[in-house]
């Protein structure tokens, strides 16, 4: 157990729907990162939050949004889902400094 | 052109061999360099973390960074079947909130 908890582990939904992925960071970590992993693109950075505020944005689609709550857990919202959104979504947390992150075990999203 | 390039393999070696994994990158601003190991689409696990140029050793693993050549390496000595996994290089800098840029990963198979 890495200490980063992601729920649900698996999610199957239809095109056009909206889903919410949840992440609880390691105790003491203020920074949360979201990544998408697909077979053709590899791991792609989506967005980072630090202590409740958005810190950096990567290749995140406008249909996707995220937030970090006062208890530091984070949610990634994916809307108007398309088949191409099927992927593994990972959350990672860190102290917010330069050190390597700790990743959760991911949510496997399948859009049908 | 991706900022981080990594040969996807697969790389197959006999047990006990020395494994060399490499990545090249184009962004000279990268300061922090990491290697992650990922088993069967599970969450990536941090193996090695290096700041700037130089070598770092941890057990059977050695990470090397050559910033002048924009080239990083991971060496695995006395490779074991349990080392069979996908190895991902990653790098970041303070300008982008330490968001990680990943290579696509090299698939390694160590045969008994």
Short mmCIF file of C-alpha atoms in Angstrom, two decimals:
data_model
loop_
_atom_site.label_atom_id
_atom_site.label_comp_id
_atom_site.label_asym_id
_atom_site.label_seq_id
_atom_site.Cartn_x
_atom_site.Cartn_y
_atom_site.Cartn_z
CA UNK A 1 0.00 0.00 0.00
CA UNK A 2 1.56 3.28 -1.18
CA UNK A 3 -0.54 5.43 1.12
CA UNK A 4 -2.30 7.12 -1.79
CA UNK A 5 -5.87 5.85 -2.08
CA UNK A 6 -7.86 6.00 -5.27
CA UNK A 7 -11.50 5.04 -5.71
CA UNK A 8 -13.11 3.42 -7.53
CA UNK A 9 -10.62 0.92 -8.93
CA UNK A 10 -12.70 0.21 -12.00
CA UNK A 11 -15.40 2.20 -13.72
CA UNK A 12 -17.43 1.34 -16.80
CA UNK A 13 -19.69 4.00 -18.21
CA UNK A 14 -21.35 5.06 -21.44
CA UNK A 15 -20.36 7.81 -23.83
CA UNK A 16 -21.72 11.20 -22.89
CA UNK A 17 -21.79 10.43 -19.18
CA UNK A 18 -19.95 12.12 -16.31
CA UNK A 19 -17.83 10.43 -13.66
CA UNK A 20 -15.88 11.49 -10.60
CA UNK A 21 -12.62 9.90 -9.52
CA UNK A 22 -11.43 10.33 -5.98
CA UNK A 23 -7.95 10.49 -4.48
CA UNK A 24 -6.76 10.66 -0.89
CA UNK A 25 -3.07 11.66 -0.66
CA UNK A 26 -0.48 10.27 1.73
CA UNK A 27 -0.67 11.72 5.19
CA UNK A 28 1.24 15.00 5.26
CA UNK A 29 1.41 15.46 1.49
CA UNK A 30 -0.01 18.78 0.33
CA UNK A 31 0.37 18.29 -3.41
CA UNK A 32 -1.86 16.12 -5.57
CA UNK A 33 -1.20 15.35 -9.22
CA UNK A 34 -3.48 13.65 -11.74
CA UNK A 35 -2.14 11.64 -14.66
CA UNK A 36 -3.78 9.78 -17.52
CA UNK A 37 -2.15 6.65 -18.92
CA UNK A 38 -3.21 5.29 -22.28
CA UNK A 39 -1.46 2.68 -24.39
CA UNK A 40 -0.52 5.08 -27.16
CA UNK A 41 0.28 8.23 -25.16
CA UNK A 42 1.88 6.85 -22.04
CA UNK A 43 1.59 8.79 -18.78
CA UNK A 44 0.36 12.32 -19.37
CA UNK A 45 0.20 15.01 -16.72
CA UNK A 46 -3.25 16.51 -16.32
CA UNK A 47 -3.30 18.88 -13.37
CA UNK A 48 -1.71 19.64 -9.99
CA UNK A 49 -3.17 21.04 -6.80
CA UNK A 50 -1.19 22.28 -3.83
CA UNK A 51 -2.96 22.82 -0.53
CA UNK A 52 -6.28 23.47 -2.23
CA UNK A 53 -5.07 25.67 -5.06
CA UNK A 54 -4.40 24.81 -8.68
CA UNK A 55 -0.64 24.92 -9.21
CA UNK A 56 0.02 23.60 -12.73
CA UNK A 57 -1.96 22.43 -15.72
CA UNK A 58 -0.94 19.96 -18.36
CA UNK A 59 -2.80 18.40 -21.24
CA UNK A 60 -6.17 18.47 -19.55
CA UNK A 61 -9.25 18.68 -21.73
CA UNK A 62 -11.87 21.34 -21.07
CA UNK A 63 -14.34 18.53 -20.36
CA UNK A 64 -12.19 17.54 -17.39
CA UNK A 65 -11.88 19.43 -14.13
CA UNK A 66 -10.47 18.82 -10.70
CA UNK A 67 -10.43 20.26 -7.23
CA UNK A 68 -8.73 19.71 -3.91
CA UNK A 69 -10.75 19.98 -0.75
CA UNK A 70 -9.75 21.36 2.69
CA UNK A 71 -9.02 17.83 3.93
CA UNK A 72 -6.60 17.58 0.94
CA UNK A 73 -8.44 14.83 -0.89
CA UNK A 74 -8.94 15.54 -4.58
CA UNK A 75 -11.54 14.72 -7.18
CA UNK A 76 -11.16 14.54 -10.93
CA UNK A 77 -14.39 15.11 -12.85
CA UNK A 78 -14.68 13.82 -16.39
CA UNK A 79 -17.74 14.85 -18.40
CA UNK A 80 -19.20 14.24 -21.87
CA UNK A 81 -17.14 11.10 -21.96
CA UNK A 82 -15.85 9.76 -25.24
CA UNK A 83 -14.46 6.35 -26.16
CA UNK A 84 -10.99 7.85 -26.30
CA UNK A 85 -11.17 8.79 -22.63
CA UNK A 86 -10.83 5.12 -21.71
CA UNK A 87 -7.56 4.92 -19.81
CA UNK A 88 -5.94 4.45 -16.44
CA UNK A 89 -6.15 7.55 -14.28
CA UNK A 90 -3.52 7.90 -11.58
CA UNK A 91 -3.31 10.22 -8.68
CA UNK A 92 0.02 10.95 -7.02
CA UNK A 93 0.96 12.97 -3.99
CA UNK A 94 4.08 14.64 -2.69
CA UNK A 95 5.15 17.17 -0.10
CA UNK A 96 5.09 19.73 -2.90
CA UNK A 97 8.82 20.08 -3.17
CA UNK A 98 11.08 18.49 -5.69
CA UNK A 99 11.08 14.91 -4.51
CA UNK A 100 9.55 12.04 -6.36
CA UNK A 101 5.90 11.36 -6.00
CA UNK A 102 3.99 8.43 -4.63
CA UNK A 103 1.36 7.07 -6.97
CA UNK A 104 -1.92 5.44 -6.14
CA UNK A 105 -3.02 2.20 -7.77
CA UNK A 106 -5.18 3.98 -10.31
CA UNK A 107 -8.75 3.97 -11.60
CA UNK A 108 -9.35 2.03 -14.79
CA UNK A 109 -12.01 3.87 -16.78
CA UNK A 110 -13.75 2.14 -19.65
CA UNK A 111 -16.13 4.16 -21.79
CA UNK A 112 -18.47 2.04 -23.93
CA UNK B 1 8.67 15.61 -30.83
CA UNK B 2 8.11 14.50 -27.27
CA UNK B 3 10.25 16.15 -24.63
CA UNK B 4 11.32 12.76 -23.27
CA UNK B 5 12.22 9.85 -25.53
CA UNK B 6 12.55 6.27 -24.36
CA UNK B 7 12.95 3.08 -26.35
CA UNK B 8 9.85 0.97 -25.64
CA UNK B 9 11.66 -2.34 -26.08
CA UNK B 10 10.80 -5.03 -25.24
CA UNK B 11 14.16 -5.88 -23.75
CA UNK B 12 14.77 -9.51 -22.83
CA UNK B 13 17.80 -10.55 -20.78
CA UNK B 14 18.85 -13.69 -18.89
CA UNK B 15 18.82 -13.71 -15.12
CA UNK B 16 22.00 -12.23 -13.68
CA UNK B 17 22.66 -9.90 -16.61
CA UNK B 18 23.37 -6.19 -16.29
CA UNK B 19 20.50 -4.16 -17.73
CA UNK B 20 20.95 -0.69 -19.19
CA UNK B 21 17.91 1.53 -19.71
CA UNK B 22 18.14 4.99 -21.23
CA UNK B 23 16.21 8.16 -21.94
CA UNK B 24 17.00 11.31 -23.84
CA UNK B 25 15.30 14.64 -23.40
CA UNK B 26 15.14 17.99 -25.13
CA UNK B 27 14.23 20.46 -22.37
CA UNK B 28 17.40 21.79 -20.76
CA UNK B 29 15.35 23.21 -17.87
CA UNK B 30 14.77 19.77 -16.37
CA UNK B 31 16.44 19.57 -12.96
CA UNK B 32 15.04 16.45 -11.31
CA UNK B 33 15.31 13.01 -12.80
CA UNK B 34 13.52 9.88 -11.71
CA UNK B 35 13.05 6.26 -12.61
CA UNK B 36 9.82 4.47 -11.88
CA UNK B 37 8.95 0.80 -12.15
CA UNK B 38 5.46 -0.24 -13.15
CA UNK B 39 4.07 -3.77 -12.93
CA UNK B 40 1.12 -4.80 -15.08
CA UNK B 41 -0.57 -1.36 -15.24
CA UNK B 42 -0.37 -0.91 -11.49
CA UNK B 43 0.71 2.43 -10.04
CA UNK B 44 4.29 3.45 -10.86
CA UNK B 45 6.74 2.92 -8.02
CA UNK B 46 9.64 5.33 -7.49
CA UNK B 47 13.00 3.57 -7.82
CA UNK B 48 15.58 6.32 -8.09
CA UNK B 49 15.60 10.09 -7.75
CA UNK B 50 18.48 12.32 -8.84
CA UNK B 51 18.97 16.04 -8.80
CA UNK B 52 21.07 17.52 -11.64
CA UNK B 53 24.03 15.61 -13.10
CA UNK B 54 25.85 12.74 -11.50
CA UNK B 55 25.45 9.17 -10.34
CA UNK B 56 23.38 7.64 -7.60
CA UNK B 57 23.51 4.06 -6.40
CA UNK B 58 20.95 2.12 -4.38
CA UNK B 59 21.53 -1.59 -4.02
CA UNK B 60 21.49 -3.19 -7.46
CA UNK B 61 20.34 0.05 -9.12
CA UNK B 62 22.50 2.90 -10.41
CA UNK B 63 21.09 6.05 -11.97
CA UNK B 64 23.23 8.35 -14.10
CA UNK B 65 22.40 11.81 -15.37
CA UNK B 66 24.41 13.64 -18.02
CA UNK B 67 22.81 17.05 -18.44
CA UNK B 68 25.32 18.15 -21.07
CA UNK B 69 24.16 15.32 -23.33
CA UNK B 70 20.55 15.40 -22.09
CA UNK B 71 20.80 11.69 -21.39
CA UNK B 72 19.89 9.61 -18.37
CA UNK B 73 20.46 5.95 -17.63
CA UNK B 74 19.40 3.29 -15.17
CA UNK B 75 21.58 0.23 -14.64
CA UNK B 76 20.32 -2.90 -12.94
CA UNK B 77 22.97 -5.34 -11.76
CA UNK B 78 22.36 -9.04 -11.18
CA UNK B 79 18.92 -8.80 -12.74
CA UNK B 80 16.19 -11.05 -11.34
CA UNK B 81 12.93 -12.35 -12.85
CA UNK B 82 11.14 -10.12 -10.32
CA UNK B 83 12.67 -7.12 -12.12
CA UNK B 84 10.45 -7.88 -15.11
CA UNK B 85 8.32 -4.77 -15.46
CA UNK B 86 8.04 -1.54 -17.40
CA UNK B 87 10.60 1.09 -16.45
CA UNK B 88 9.64 4.72 -16.90
CA UNK B 89 11.99 7.65 -16.82
CA UNK B 90 10.57 10.95 -15.64
CA UNK B 91 11.86 14.47 -15.20
CA UNK B 92 10.67 17.80 -13.90
CA UNK B 93 11.64 21.33 -13.03
CA UNK B 94 10.50 23.94 -10.57
CA UNK B 95 9.00 26.15 -13.28
CA UNK B 96 6.15 23.73 -13.91
CA UNK B 97 5.33 22.90 -10.31
CA UNK B 98 7.43 19.74 -10.52
CA UNK B 99 4.93 18.09 -12.86
CA UNK B 100 6.57 14.99 -14.27
CA UNK B 101 7.29 14.46 -17.94
CA UNK B 102 7.44 10.73 -18.55
CA UNK B 103 9.02 8.62 -21.22
CA UNK B 104 6.72 5.97 -22.67
CA UNK B 105 8.51 3.24 -20.74
CA UNK B 106 10.75 0.29 -21.59
CA UNK B 107 9.34 -3.19 -21.10
CA UNK B 108 11.93 -5.48 -19.49
CA UNK B 109 11.73 -9.27 -19.27
CA UNK B 110 14.30 -11.16 -17.20
CA UNK B 111 14.23 -14.85 -18.01
CA UNK B 112 15.33 -17.52 -15.49
#
